Short mmCIF file of C-alpha atoms in Angstrom, two decimals:
data_model
loop_
_atom_site.label_atom_id
_atom_site.label_comp_id
_atom_site.label_asym_id
_atom_site.label_seq_id
_atom_site.Cartn_x
_atom_site.Cartn_y
_atom_site.Cartn_z
CA UNK A 1195 33.06 -68.04 -38.03
CA UNK A 1196 31.50 -70.88 -40.13
CA UNK A 1197 34.91 -72.61 -40.83
CA UNK A 1198 35.41 -75.86 -38.93
CA UNK A 1199 39.01 -76.55 -37.73
CA UNK A 1200 40.07 -80.27 -38.16
CA UNK A 1201 41.33 -81.74 -34.91
CA UNK A 1202 44.79 -83.22 -34.54
CA UNK A 1203 43.58 -86.83 -33.86
CA UNK A 1204 42.18 -86.95 -37.41
CA UNK A 1205 45.70 -86.81 -38.83
CA UNK A 1206 46.86 -89.50 -36.44
CA UNK A 1207 43.98 -91.75 -37.52
CA UNK A 1208 44.97 -91.26 -41.15
CA UNK A 1209 48.48 -92.27 -40.35
CA UNK A 1210 47.27 -95.39 -38.52
CA UNK A 1211 45.16 -96.34 -41.52
CA UNK A 1212 48.19 -96.00 -43.83
CA UNK A 1213 50.37 -98.13 -41.57
CA UNK A 1214 47.67 -100.77 -41.50
CA UNK A 1215 47.59 -100.92 -45.25
CA UNK A 1216 51.38 -101.16 -45.41
CA UNK A 1217 51.32 -104.02 -42.97
CA UNK A 1218 48.90 -105.84 -45.13
CA UNK A 1219 51.24 -105.57 -48.06
CA UNK A 1220 53.82 -107.53 -46.14
CA UNK A 1221 51.35 -110.15 -44.83
CA UNK A 1222 51.08 -113.72 -46.23
CA UNK A 1223 47.88 -112.71 -47.87
CA UNK A 1224 49.89 -110.81 -50.39
CA UNK A 1225 51.83 -113.89 -51.52
CA UNK A 1226 48.84 -116.13 -51.63
CA UNK A 1227 47.30 -116.52 -55.00
CA UNK A 1228 43.63 -117.03 -55.11
CA UNK A 1229 42.65 -119.84 -57.41
CA UNK A 1230 39.47 -119.80 -59.18
CA UNK A 1231 38.12 -122.94 -57.78
CA UNK A 1232 37.32 -123.74 -54.19
CA UNK A 1233 39.15 -126.84 -54.17
CA UNK A 1234 42.36 -125.32 -55.15
CA UNK A 1235 41.95 -122.70 -52.34
CA UNK A 1236 41.49 -125.23 -49.76
CA UNK A 1237 44.41 -127.15 -51.01
CA UNK A 1238 46.78 -124.18 -51.18
CA UNK A 1239 45.97 -122.50 -47.77
CA UNK A 1240 47.58 -123.78 -44.71
CA UNK A 1241 46.14 -123.44 -41.21
CA UNK A 1242 48.85 -121.21 -39.92
CA UNK A 1243 48.29 -118.90 -42.86
CA UNK A 1244 44.62 -118.86 -42.16
CA UNK A 1245 45.25 -118.01 -38.54
CA UNK A 1246 47.61 -115.33 -39.54
CA UNK A 1247 45.12 -113.93 -41.99
CA UNK A 1248 42.46 -114.12 -39.33
CA UNK A 1249 44.66 -112.32 -36.88
CA UNK A 1250 45.47 -109.66 -39.37
CA UNK A 1251 41.82 -109.22 -40.27
CA UNK A 1252 40.92 -109.08 -36.58
CA UNK A 1253 43.61 -106.48 -36.03
CA UNK A 1254 42.30 -104.49 -38.99
CA UNK A 1255 38.78 -104.82 -37.57
CA UNK A 1256 39.89 -103.48 -34.22
CA UNK A 1257 41.71 -100.60 -35.85
CA UNK A 1258 38.63 -99.86 -37.95
CA UNK A 1259 36.48 -99.93 -34.79
CA UNK A 1260 38.88 -97.55 -33.08
CA UNK A 1261 38.84 -95.35 -36.12
CA UNK A 1262 35.04 -95.44 -36.19
CA UNK A 1263 34.90 -94.61 -32.51
CA UNK A 1264 37.36 -91.75 -33.06
CA UNK A 1265 35.31 -90.51 -36.01
CA UNK A 1266 32.10 -90.65 -33.94
CA UNK A 1267 33.75 -88.79 -31.08
CA UNK A 1268 35.11 -86.24 -33.54
CA UNK A 1269 31.64 -85.86 -35.11
CA UNK A 1270 30.10 -85.34 -31.66
CA UNK A 1271 32.78 -82.80 -30.82
CA UNK A 1272 32.11 -81.07 -34.11
CA UNK A 1273 28.37 -80.94 -33.32
CA UNK A 1274 29.09 -79.53 -29.88
CA UNK A 1275 31.39 -76.90 -31.35
CA UNK A 1276 28.86 -76.06 -34.02
CA UNK A 1277 26.12 -75.74 -31.39
CA UNK A 1278 28.43 -73.56 -29.24
CA UNK A 1279 29.26 -71.39 -32.26
CA UNK A 1280 25.57 -71.03 -33.15
CA UNK A 1281 24.82 -69.92 -29.61
CA UNK A 1282 27.74 -67.48 -29.70
CA UNK A 1283 26.50 -66.16 -33.03
CA UNK A 1284 22.95 -65.65 -31.64
CA UNK A 1285 24.40 -63.92 -28.56
CA UNK A 1286 26.46 -61.69 -30.78
CA UNK A 1287 23.37 -60.87 -32.83
CA UNK A 1288 21.49 -59.95 -29.64
CA UNK A 1289 24.41 -57.80 -28.45
CA UNK A 1290 24.55 -56.10 -31.83
CA UNK A 1291 20.79 -55.37 -31.64
CA UNK A 1292 21.14 -54.05 -28.09
CA UNK A 1293 24.09 -51.87 -29.11
CA UNK A 1294 22.11 -50.42 -32.00
CA UNK A 1295 19.21 -49.63 -29.63
CA UNK A 1296 21.57 -48.09 -27.08
CA UNK A 1297 23.10 -45.98 -29.82
CA UNK A 1298 19.64 -44.65 -30.79
CA UNK A 1299 18.77 -43.89 -27.15
CA UNK A 1300 22.13 -42.18 -26.70
CA UNK A 1301 21.44 -39.91 -29.65
CA UNK A 1302 17.99 -39.04 -28.29
CA UNK A 1303 19.43 -38.37 -24.81
CA UNK A 1304 22.09 -36.12 -26.28
CA UNK A 1305 19.45 -34.24 -28.29
CA UNK A 1306 17.25 -33.72 -25.24
CA UNK A 1307 20.22 -32.75 -23.12
CA UNK A 1308 21.17 -30.12 -25.72
CA UNK A 1309 17.60 -28.74 -25.71
CA UNK A 1310 17.54 -28.57 -21.91
CA UNK A 1311 20.95 -26.92 -21.89
CA UNK A 1312 19.82 -24.27 -24.39
CA UNK A 1313 16.62 -23.65 -22.39
CA UNK A 1314 18.65 -23.35 -19.17
CA UNK A 1315 21.01 -20.86 -20.80
CA UNK A 1316 18.04 -18.83 -22.03
CA UNK A 1317 16.46 -18.77 -18.55
CA UNK A 1318 19.78 -17.80 -16.97
CA UNK A 1319 20.15 -14.91 -19.41
CA UNK A 1320 16.56 -13.78 -18.77
CA UNK A 1321 16.96 -13.95 -14.98
CA UNK A 1322 20.25 -12.08 -15.27
CA UNK A 1323 18.51 -9.29 -17.18
CA UNK A 1324 15.67 -9.20 -14.63
CA UNK A 1325 18.20 -9.05 -11.79
CA UNK A 1326 19.99 -6.16 -13.48
CA UNK A 1327 16.68 -4.31 -13.88
CA UNK A 1328 15.82 -4.94 -10.24
CA UNK A 1329 19.21 -3.65 -9.17
CA UNK A 1330 18.72 -0.53 -11.29
CA UNK A 1331 15.25 -0.02 -9.83
CA UNK A 1332 16.58 -0.55 -6.31
CA UNK A 1333 19.33 2.01 -6.88
CA UNK A 1334 16.83 4.47 -8.34
CA UNK A 1335 14.45 4.00 -5.38
CA UNK A 1336 17.33 4.40 -2.96
CA UNK A 1337 18.39 7.61 -4.66
CA UNK A 1338 14.77 8.84 -4.66
CA UNK A 1339 14.46 8.04 -0.97
CA UNK A 1340 17.71 9.88 -0.23
CA UNK A 1341 16.46 12.84 -2.24
CA UNK A 1342 13.15 12.82 -0.35
CA UNK A 1343 14.99 12.58 2.94
CA UNK A 1344 17.23 15.49 2.01
CA UNK A 1345 14.21 17.49 0.84
CA UNK A 1346 12.41 16.69 4.09
CA UNK A 1347 15.41 17.88 6.12
CA UNK A 1348 15.53 21.10 4.12
CA UNK A 1349 11.80 21.61 4.63
CA UNK A 1350 12.20 21.06 8.36
CA UNK A 1351 14.94 23.68 8.46
CA UNK A 1352 12.81 26.10 6.45
CA UNK A 1353 9.85 25.35 8.72
CA UNK A 1354 11.90 26.12 11.81
CA UNK A 1355 13.12 29.35 10.25
CA UNK A 1356 9.60 30.34 9.19
CA UNK A 1357 8.22 29.41 12.63
CA UNK A 1358 10.83 31.56 14.32
CA UNK A 1359 10.11 34.43 11.96
CA UNK A 1360 6.38 33.95 12.45
CA UNK A 1361 6.81 34.01 16.23
CA UNK A 1362 8.65 37.32 15.95
CA UNK A 1363 5.95 38.68 13.65
CA UNK A 1364 3.24 37.60 16.10
CA UNK A 1365 5.01 39.40 18.94
CA UNK A 1366 5.23 42.47 16.75
CA UNK A 1367 1.58 42.09 15.71
CA UNK A 1368 0.50 41.90 19.36
CA UNK A 1369 2.35 45.11 20.07
CA UNK A 1370 0.75 46.81 17.08
CA UNK A 1371 -2.66 45.45 18.11
CA UNK A 1372 -2.24 46.83 21.63
CA UNK A 1373 -1.30 50.20 20.20
CA UNK A 1374 -4.28 50.04 17.83
CA UNK A 1375 -6.61 49.24 20.74
CA UNK A 1376 -5.34 52.24 22.63
CA UNK A 1377 -5.85 54.46 19.60
CA UNK A 1378 -9.34 53.02 19.08
CA UNK A 1379 -10.33 53.76 22.69
CA UNK A 1380 -9.01 57.26 22.29
CA UNK A 1381 -10.93 57.67 19.03
CA UNK A 1382 -14.18 56.39 20.60
CA UNK A 1383 -13.78 58.80 23.51
CA UNK A 1384 -13.18 61.71 21.12
CA UNK A 1385 -16.17 60.63 19.00
CA UNK A 1386 -18.47 60.61 22.05
CA UNK A 1387 -17.24 64.08 23.04
CA UNK A 1388 -17.85 65.41 19.52
CA UNK A 1389 -21.30 63.86 19.42
CA UNK A 1390 -22.21 65.52 22.68
CA UNK A 1391 -21.00 68.89 21.35
CA UNK A 1392 -22.77 68.51 18.00
CA UNK A 1393 -26.08 67.01 19.12
CA UNK A 1394 -28.01 69.82 17.37
CA UNK A 1395 -26.71 68.56 14.02
CA UNK A 1396 -28.34 65.22 14.65
CA UNK A 1397 -31.69 66.93 15.50
CA UNK A 1398 -31.61 68.81 12.19
CA UNK A 1399 -30.98 65.61 10.26
CA UNK A 1400 -33.92 63.92 12.01
CA UNK A 1401 -36.26 66.81 11.14
CA UNK A 1402 -35.25 66.60 7.47
CA UNK A 1403 -36.03 62.84 7.37
CA UNK A 1404 -39.24 62.60 9.42
CA UNK A 1405 -40.94 60.42 6.83
CA UNK A 1406 -38.52 57.59 7.64
CA UNK A 1407 -38.93 55.44 10.72
CA UNK A 1408 -36.39 56.49 13.35
CA UNK A 1409 -33.88 54.00 14.52
CA UNK A 1410 -34.81 52.22 17.73
CA UNK A 1411 -33.15 53.18 20.96
CA UNK A 1412 -31.09 50.00 20.78
CA UNK A 1413 -28.96 51.83 18.21
CA UNK A 1414 -27.40 53.82 21.02
CA UNK A 1415 -26.52 50.68 22.96
CA UNK A 1416 -23.18 50.07 21.17
CA UNK A 1417 -21.94 53.37 22.66
CA UNK A 1418 -22.15 51.75 26.11
CA UNK A 1419 -19.05 49.57 26.02
CA UNK A 1420 -19.65 48.20 29.52
CA UNK A 1421 -22.87 46.51 28.41
CA UNK A 1422 -21.08 44.69 25.63
CA UNK A 1423 -18.22 43.74 27.92
CA UNK A 1424 -20.70 42.26 30.37
CA UNK A 1425 -22.45 40.35 27.59
CA UNK A 1426 -19.19 38.97 26.22
CA UNK A 1427 -18.20 37.75 29.69
CA UNK A 1428 -21.48 35.85 29.87
CA UNK A 1429 -20.92 34.50 26.35
CA UNK A 1430 -17.44 33.31 27.27
CA UNK A 1431 -18.74 31.58 30.36
CA UNK A 1432 -21.62 29.88 28.49
CA UNK A 1433 -19.36 28.84 25.61
CA UNK A 1434 -16.61 27.36 27.76
CA UNK A 1435 -18.75 25.60 30.35
CA UNK A 1436 -21.87 24.57 28.43
CA UNK A 1437 -21.83 24.84 24.63
CA UNK A 1438 -18.34 23.40 24.17
CA UNK A 1439 -19.22 20.15 25.99
CA UNK A 1440 -19.50 17.95 22.91
CA UNK A 1441 -17.56 14.92 24.18
CA UNK A 1442 -20.60 13.07 25.43
CA UNK A 1443 -22.14 13.56 22.05
CA UNK A 1444 -19.11 12.09 20.33
CA UNK A 1445 -19.17 9.12 22.67
CA UNK A 1446 -22.71 8.55 21.45
CA UNK A 1447 -21.28 8.37 17.96
CA UNK A 1448 -18.98 5.60 19.08
CA UNK A 1449 -21.86 3.38 19.98
CA UNK A 1450 -22.76 4.44 23.53
CA UNK A 1451 -26.34 5.58 23.86
CA UNK A 1452 -26.56 8.97 25.58
CA UNK A 1453 -28.46 9.19 28.82
CA UNK A 1454 -32.12 10.19 28.44
CA UNK A 1455 -31.67 13.26 30.62
CA UNK A 1456 -28.68 14.38 28.60
CA UNK A 1457 -30.65 13.96 25.34
CA UNK A 1458 -33.44 16.14 26.68
CA UNK A 1459 -30.97 18.77 27.84
CA UNK A 1460 -29.23 18.71 24.48
CA UNK A 1461 -32.52 19.21 22.64
CA UNK A 1462 -33.30 22.16 24.86
CA UNK A 1463 -29.89 23.72 24.16
CA UNK A 1464 -30.41 23.21 20.43
CA UNK A 1465 -33.79 24.93 20.55
CA UNK A 1466 -32.24 27.93 22.26
CA UNK A 1467 -29.37 28.03 19.78
CA UNK A 1468 -31.84 28.01 16.89
CA UNK A 1469 -33.59 31.02 18.41
CA UNK A 1470 -30.37 32.89 19.21
CA UNK A 1471 -28.49 32.48 15.92
CA UNK A 1472 -30.77 34.73 13.77
CA UNK A 1473 -30.57 37.51 16.38
CA UNK A 1474 -26.82 37.17 16.68
CA UNK A 1475 -26.51 37.31 12.89
CA UNK A 1476 -28.40 40.64 12.97
CA UNK A 1477 -26.10 41.91 15.70
CA UNK A 1478 -23.10 41.46 13.43
CA UNK A 1479 -24.12 44.74 11.75
CA UNK A 1480 -23.31 46.59 14.99
CA UNK A 1481 -19.92 45.01 15.50
CA UNK A 1482 -18.02 47.90 13.81
CA UNK A 1483 -19.09 50.15 16.68
CA UNK A 1484 -17.89 47.68 19.35
CA UNK A 1485 -14.38 47.31 20.70
CA UNK A 1486 -12.46 44.75 18.60
CA UNK A 1487 -11.50 42.86 21.75
CA UNK A 1488 -15.18 41.94 22.23
CA UNK A 1489 -15.50 40.38 18.77
CA UNK A 1490 -13.78 37.15 19.70
CA UNK A 1491 -16.16 36.08 22.55
CA UNK A 1492 -19.13 36.99 20.36
CA UNK A 1493 -17.88 34.90 17.42
CA UNK A 1494 -16.90 32.06 19.77
CA UNK A 1495 -20.45 31.96 21.14
CA UNK A 1496 -21.84 31.72 17.60
CA UNK A 1497 -19.36 28.96 16.72
CA UNK A 1498 -20.29 26.76 19.69
CA UNK A 1499 -23.97 27.41 19.02
CA UNK A 1500 -23.43 26.10 15.49
CA UNK A 1501 -21.59 23.06 16.84
CA UNK A 1502 -24.55 22.28 19.10
CA UNK A 1503 -26.68 21.96 15.96
CA UNK A 1504 -24.42 19.19 14.59
CA UNK A 1505 -26.05 16.43 16.60
CA UNK A 1506 -29.59 17.68 15.93
CA UNK A 1507 -31.72 18.13 12.85
CA UNK A 1508 -30.95 21.27 10.86
CA UNK A 1509 -34.12 23.30 10.57
CA UNK A 1510 -35.05 24.38 7.07
CA UNK A 1511 -35.63 27.92 8.34
CA UNK A 1512 -31.97 28.14 9.36
CA UNK A 1513 -30.57 27.70 5.85
CA UNK A 1514 -30.78 31.36 4.84
CA UNK A 1515 -29.62 32.48 8.30
CA UNK A 1516 -26.55 30.28 8.18
CA UNK A 1517 -25.73 31.37 4.64
CA UNK A 1518 -25.98 35.04 5.63
CA UNK A 1519 -23.93 34.38 8.78
CA UNK A 1520 -21.17 32.73 6.76
CA UNK A 1521 -21.05 35.51 4.17
CA UNK A 1522 -20.91 38.25 6.83
CA UNK A 1523 -18.14 36.43 8.69
CA UNK A 1524 -16.21 35.88 5.45
CA UNK A 1525 -16.58 39.38 3.96
CA UNK A 1526 -16.73 41.34 7.22
CA UNK A 1527 -19.24 44.05 8.13
CA UNK A 1528 -19.12 47.63 6.85
CA UNK A 1529 -21.40 50.41 8.22
CA UNK A 1530 -23.83 51.74 5.65
CA UNK A 1531 -23.79 55.47 4.95
CA UNK A 1532 -27.52 55.52 4.29
CA UNK A 1533 -28.23 54.78 7.92
CA UNK A 1534 -30.53 57.47 9.43
CA UNK A 1535 -28.60 57.50 12.66
CA UNK A 1536 -25.19 57.31 11.03
CA UNK A 1537 -24.06 60.77 12.18
CA UNK A 1538 -24.92 59.88 15.75
CA UNK A 1539 -22.21 57.22 15.68
CA UNK A 1540 -19.53 58.88 13.64
CA UNK A 1541 -18.84 62.36 12.46
CA UNK A 1542 -16.37 61.10 9.89
CA UNK A 1543 -17.34 60.19 6.35
CA UNK A 1544 -15.16 57.07 6.37
CA UNK A 1545 -17.30 53.94 7.14
CA UNK A 1546 -16.35 51.61 9.98
CA UNK A 1547 -15.57 47.96 9.37
CA UNK A 1548 -15.44 44.78 11.43
CA UNK A 1549 -13.13 42.09 10.02
CA UNK A 1550 -13.61 38.51 11.12
CA UNK A 1551 -12.24 36.06 8.57
CA UNK A 1552 -9.62 38.58 7.46
CA UNK A 1553 -8.77 39.75 10.97
CA UNK A 1554 -5.15 39.96 12.09
CA UNK A 1555 -6.13 38.43 15.44
CA UNK A 1556 -5.36 34.71 15.14
CA UNK A 1557 -8.05 33.32 17.54
CA UNK A 1558 -10.76 35.48 15.93
CA UNK A 1559 -9.60 34.57 12.44
CA UNK A 1560 -9.45 30.88 13.34
CA UNK A 1561 -12.99 30.86 14.75
CA UNK A 1562 -14.25 32.77 11.71
CA UNK A 1563 -12.61 30.23 9.40
CA UNK A 1564 -14.36 27.34 11.17
CA UNK A 1565 -17.72 29.17 10.94
CA UNK A 1566 -17.20 29.71 7.22
CA UNK A 1567 -16.44 26.01 6.77
CA UNK A 1568 -19.66 25.09 8.59
CA UNK A 1569 -22.03 27.56 6.91
CA UNK A 1570 -20.78 28.44 3.43
CA UNK A 1571 -21.23 26.24 0.36
CA UNK A 1572 -19.49 28.35 -2.32
CA UNK A 1573 -16.36 26.59 -3.51
CA UNK A 1574 -14.27 29.76 -3.79
CA UNK A 1575 -15.08 30.81 -0.22
CA UNK A 1576 -14.27 27.32 1.08
CA UNK A 1577 -10.97 27.20 -0.83
CA UNK A 1578 -9.88 30.51 0.73
CA UNK A 1579 -10.99 29.29 4.17
CA UNK A 1580 -8.90 26.12 3.89
CA UNK A 1581 -5.89 28.10 2.66
CA UNK A 1582 -6.18 30.38 5.69
CA UNK A 1583 -6.62 27.38 7.98
CA UNK A 1584 -3.47 25.68 6.62
CA UNK A 1585 -1.44 28.84 7.19
CA UNK A 1586 -2.72 29.20 10.75
CA UNK A 1587 -2.04 25.54 11.52
CA UNK A 1588 1.65 26.00 10.72
CA UNK A 1589 1.95 27.79 14.05
CA UNK A 1590 1.83 26.12 17.45
CA UNK A 1591 -0.89 28.53 18.57
CA UNK A 1592 -3.02 27.51 15.58
CA UNK A 1593 -2.66 23.83 16.47
CA UNK A 1594 -3.70 24.56 20.05
CA UNK A 1595 -6.77 26.45 18.80
CA UNK A 1596 -7.62 23.54 16.47
CA UNK A 1597 -7.76 21.19 19.45
CA UNK A 1598 -9.45 23.69 21.75
CA UNK A 1599 -12.30 24.24 19.28
CA UNK A 1600 -12.57 20.50 18.47
CA UNK A 1601 -12.29 21.19 14.76
CA UNK A 1602 -11.88 17.60 13.53
CA UNK A 1603 -15.63 17.03 12.83
CA UNK A 1604 -15.79 20.37 11.00
CA UNK A 1605 -12.98 19.27 8.67
CA UNK A 1606 -14.42 15.78 8.22
CA UNK A 1607 -17.63 17.26 6.78
CA UNK A 1608 -15.58 18.21 3.69
CA UNK A 1609 -13.47 15.01 3.55
CA UNK A 1610 -15.58 13.35 0.88
CA UNK A 1611 -15.24 12.65 -2.81
CA UNK A 1612 -18.09 15.03 -3.67
CA UNK A 1613 -15.76 17.89 -2.63
CA UNK A 1614 -13.15 16.74 -5.13
CA UNK A 1615 -11.78 20.23 -5.77
CA UNK A 1616 -11.29 20.85 -2.04
CA UNK A 1617 -10.14 17.36 -1.11
CA UNK A 1618 -6.44 18.20 -1.34
CA UNK A 1619 -6.90 21.31 0.84
CA UNK A 1620 -8.87 19.31 3.42
CA UNK A 1621 -6.15 16.66 3.65
CA UNK A 1622 -3.47 19.38 3.86
CA UNK A 1623 -5.18 20.95 6.87
CA UNK A 1624 -5.25 17.58 8.67
CA UNK A 1625 -1.68 16.88 7.57
CA UNK A 1626 -0.48 20.09 9.23
CA UNK A 1627 -1.64 18.67 12.56
CA UNK A 1628 0.51 15.52 12.09
CA UNK A 1629 3.75 17.51 12.19
CA UNK A 1630 5.80 16.65 15.25
CA UNK A 1631 4.66 18.99 18.04
CA UNK A 1632 3.02 18.96 21.45
CA UNK A 1633 -0.38 18.91 19.73
CA UNK A 1634 0.27 15.73 17.73
CA UNK A 1635 -0.81 13.17 20.34
CA UNK A 1636 -4.01 15.05 21.37
CA UNK A 1637 -4.86 15.40 17.67
CA UNK A 1638 -4.42 11.65 17.08
CA UNK A 1639 -6.63 10.93 20.09
CA UNK A 1640 -9.25 13.34 18.70
CA UNK A 1641 -9.19 11.34 15.43
CA UNK A 1642 -9.46 7.98 17.19
CA UNK A 1643 -13.24 7.64 16.85
CA UNK A 1644 -15.75 6.01 14.54
CA UNK A 1645 -16.58 9.28 12.75
CA UNK A 1646 -13.04 9.73 11.49
CA UNK A 1647 -12.51 6.07 10.53
CA UNK A 1648 -15.91 5.85 8.84
CA UNK A 1649 -15.07 8.92 6.74
CA UNK A 1650 -11.66 7.47 5.80
CA UNK A 1651 -13.26 4.14 4.92
CA UNK A 1652 -15.74 5.79 2.55
CA UNK A 1653 -12.94 7.83 0.97
CA UNK A 1654 -10.69 4.78 0.47
CA UNK A 1655 -13.47 2.92 -1.30
CA UNK A 1656 -13.47 5.60 -4.00
CA UNK A 1657 -12.18 4.08 -7.28
CA UNK A 1658 -9.10 5.71 -8.84
CA UNK A 1659 -8.39 7.95 -5.87
CA UNK A 1660 -5.71 10.54 -6.62
CA UNK A 1661 -2.22 9.35 -5.70
CA UNK A 1662 -1.30 12.51 -3.77
CA UNK A 1663 -4.51 12.28 -1.72
CA UNK A 1664 -3.73 8.63 -0.98
CA UNK A 1665 -0.16 9.42 0.07
CA UNK A 1666 -1.27 12.20 2.44
CA UNK A 1667 -4.03 10.06 3.92
CA UNK A 1668 -1.56 7.20 4.41
CA UNK A 1669 0.60 9.47 6.59
CA UNK A 1670 -2.32 10.15 8.94
CA UNK A 1671 -3.35 6.48 9.05
CA UNK A 1672 0.23 5.43 9.71
CA UNK A 1673 0.41 7.67 12.77
CA UNK A 1674 -3.02 6.48 13.97
CA UNK A 1675 -1.93 2.85 13.62
CA UNK A 1676 0.70 3.43 16.33
CA UNK A 1677 -2.12 3.68 18.89
CA UNK A 1678 -2.92 0.07 19.83
CA UNK A 1679 -6.57 0.77 20.68
CA UNK A 1680 -7.17 1.94 17.09
CA UNK A 1681 -6.65 -1.58 15.73
CA UNK A 1682 -10.31 -2.35 16.50
CA UNK A 1683 -11.42 0.70 14.50
CA UNK A 1684 -9.21 -0.35 11.55
CA UNK A 1685 -10.82 -3.79 11.61
CA UNK A 1686 -14.34 -2.46 12.26
CA UNK A 1687 -14.36 -0.48 9.00
CA UNK A 1688 -12.11 -3.01 7.12
CA UNK A 1689 -9.55 -0.29 6.48
CA UNK A 1690 -6.73 -2.80 6.99
CA UNK A 1691 -8.07 -4.93 4.11
CA UNK A 1692 -8.30 -1.91 1.83
CA UNK A 1693 -4.74 -0.92 2.71
CA UNK A 1694 -3.54 -4.45 1.88
CA UNK A 1695 -5.29 -4.28 -1.49
CA UNK A 1696 -3.80 -0.86 -2.22
CA UNK A 1697 -0.38 -2.18 -1.22
CA UNK A 1698 -0.79 -5.13 -3.62
CA UNK A 1699 -1.81 -2.96 -6.58
CA UNK A 1700 0.55 -0.02 -5.96
CA UNK A 1701 3.45 0.27 -8.39
CA UNK A 1702 6.87 -0.06 -6.70
CA UNK A 1703 7.85 3.34 -8.14
CA UNK A 1704 5.55 4.99 -5.57
CA UNK A 1705 8.05 4.30 -2.79
CA UNK A 1706 6.67 6.88 -0.34
CA UNK A 1707 3.19 5.35 -0.42
CA UNK A 1708 4.57 1.81 -0.16
CA UNK A 1709 6.64 2.71 2.89
CA UNK A 1710 3.65 4.27 4.68
CA UNK A 1711 1.38 1.32 3.83
CA UNK A 1712 3.95 -1.23 5.00
CA UNK A 1713 4.55 0.72 8.21
CA UNK A 1714 0.80 0.96 8.88
CA UNK A 1715 0.24 -2.76 8.29
CA UNK A 1716 3.27 -3.59 10.44
CA UNK A 1717 1.89 -1.49 13.31
CA UNK A 1718 -1.37 -3.42 12.97
CA UNK A 1719 0.55 -6.72 13.12
CA UNK A 1720 -0.27 -7.74 9.53
CA UNK A 1721 3.26 -7.81 8.07
CA UNK A 1722 6.66 -8.95 9.23
CA UNK A 1723 9.41 -6.65 10.33
CA UNK A 1724 11.84 -7.68 7.59
CA UNK A 1725 9.46 -6.62 4.80
CA UNK A 1726 9.16 -3.16 6.31
CA UNK A 1727 12.90 -2.91 6.74
CA UNK A 1728 13.56 -3.95 3.15
CA UNK A 1729 11.12 -1.39 1.81
CA UNK A 1730 12.57 1.28 4.06
CA UNK A 1731 16.06 0.52 2.76
CA UNK A 1732 14.86 1.10 -0.78
#
């Protein structure tokens, strides 16, 4: 790059200079000898020679000027070329520097690109694994749902078969009961005849036990069946038309203040019930001597009397009475052989019994179960009562009785975390009422009040509530959410917020609970349809 190329005019100038020199060799100057003295020079040179010499010198001068001009032009051209080459060299240096920088940036870009590519591949592999796990979980949930659906279908078939068998057994039981009633009437008639024929035996027994106080004349009252029949008719009438009217009281629970006159009337009824219950508890001892058909109105009257005390203050004096009432209803009543007047009622040695809780008569047994649930506090008694209630509620007649006797508040008294051992049984009894039947809608309407939703709200606030309890409760709430007017009650007790929190924290493996929660929230307008459908498909 630093080598300078000689231009072609330089060679031509050299040739011109050589020709000039050769011309001079042929000029007159060459033949002229130059003497040492001036005089001789002047003498030897002629004018034409001088002119010729002058001309030749002038020509040489011109050629030298041209050569000088050519040399100057060549020097300028050389400077320009050198300047151009220096600029090109600097430009090349800058390009080389830029190329080196670009090369470094390219290496850094390639390194970063490789890192990003590796990270992307890692994320793709991770997401692929997660997707595979999700697909496996989805398949497992789908299979679980199919299994639950199949199990539910089988249970429905079994339930239909058991219901049909139960219906046949009930028809048979009614026939046996009718036959038993006939035999009992016959036995009572024969007993009265024998007592009339053997009255002297009773007088001898009284003379042997004069030191004891004789039984009052009311002991002979059970023998007069018409009196008891008349009383039970009155009890039925009072129970159905007065004591069972608890709806206005429940409306008071929902925020409406009862009328002053109604409050006074209710207090008066409660006072009378408080006075009657101890006497009726005493009368249970005479029930073995009364026709079994009359037990049901008597027990129904006691039940509605107890329900009248719900809205009022429980008197401390009633605690022992209620406990005794519950135990007698649960265990039944057996006549004591030590009774002074025992032989006046029966000539047989076998004691008579009156079964209430263990009766084969479904309405009597159902009422007795509800009385036990309201009066007894022993856990074993309550567990047996709820087991009996669940069995009775599997029949359509049991569901009708549940609604007729307005049993929801009775059950709700035990729907609390303090009754942890009985909580599953309590939920099961309510769950039996949610089975598809004619009683389902009336039951849901009976639960559509502040008492039920307040109880559920308190229960849902319990930390670490058992999963099975939560699943069963979610079924009931899901069915209640279908009633549009219940949305206010859900919001009033913030149950919808608690359900959303439970839905957020519930593991996806608990598909049944998730489906119920999503369905409930969808009915309340808090979730979209596609989320429910996606969960249902799983």
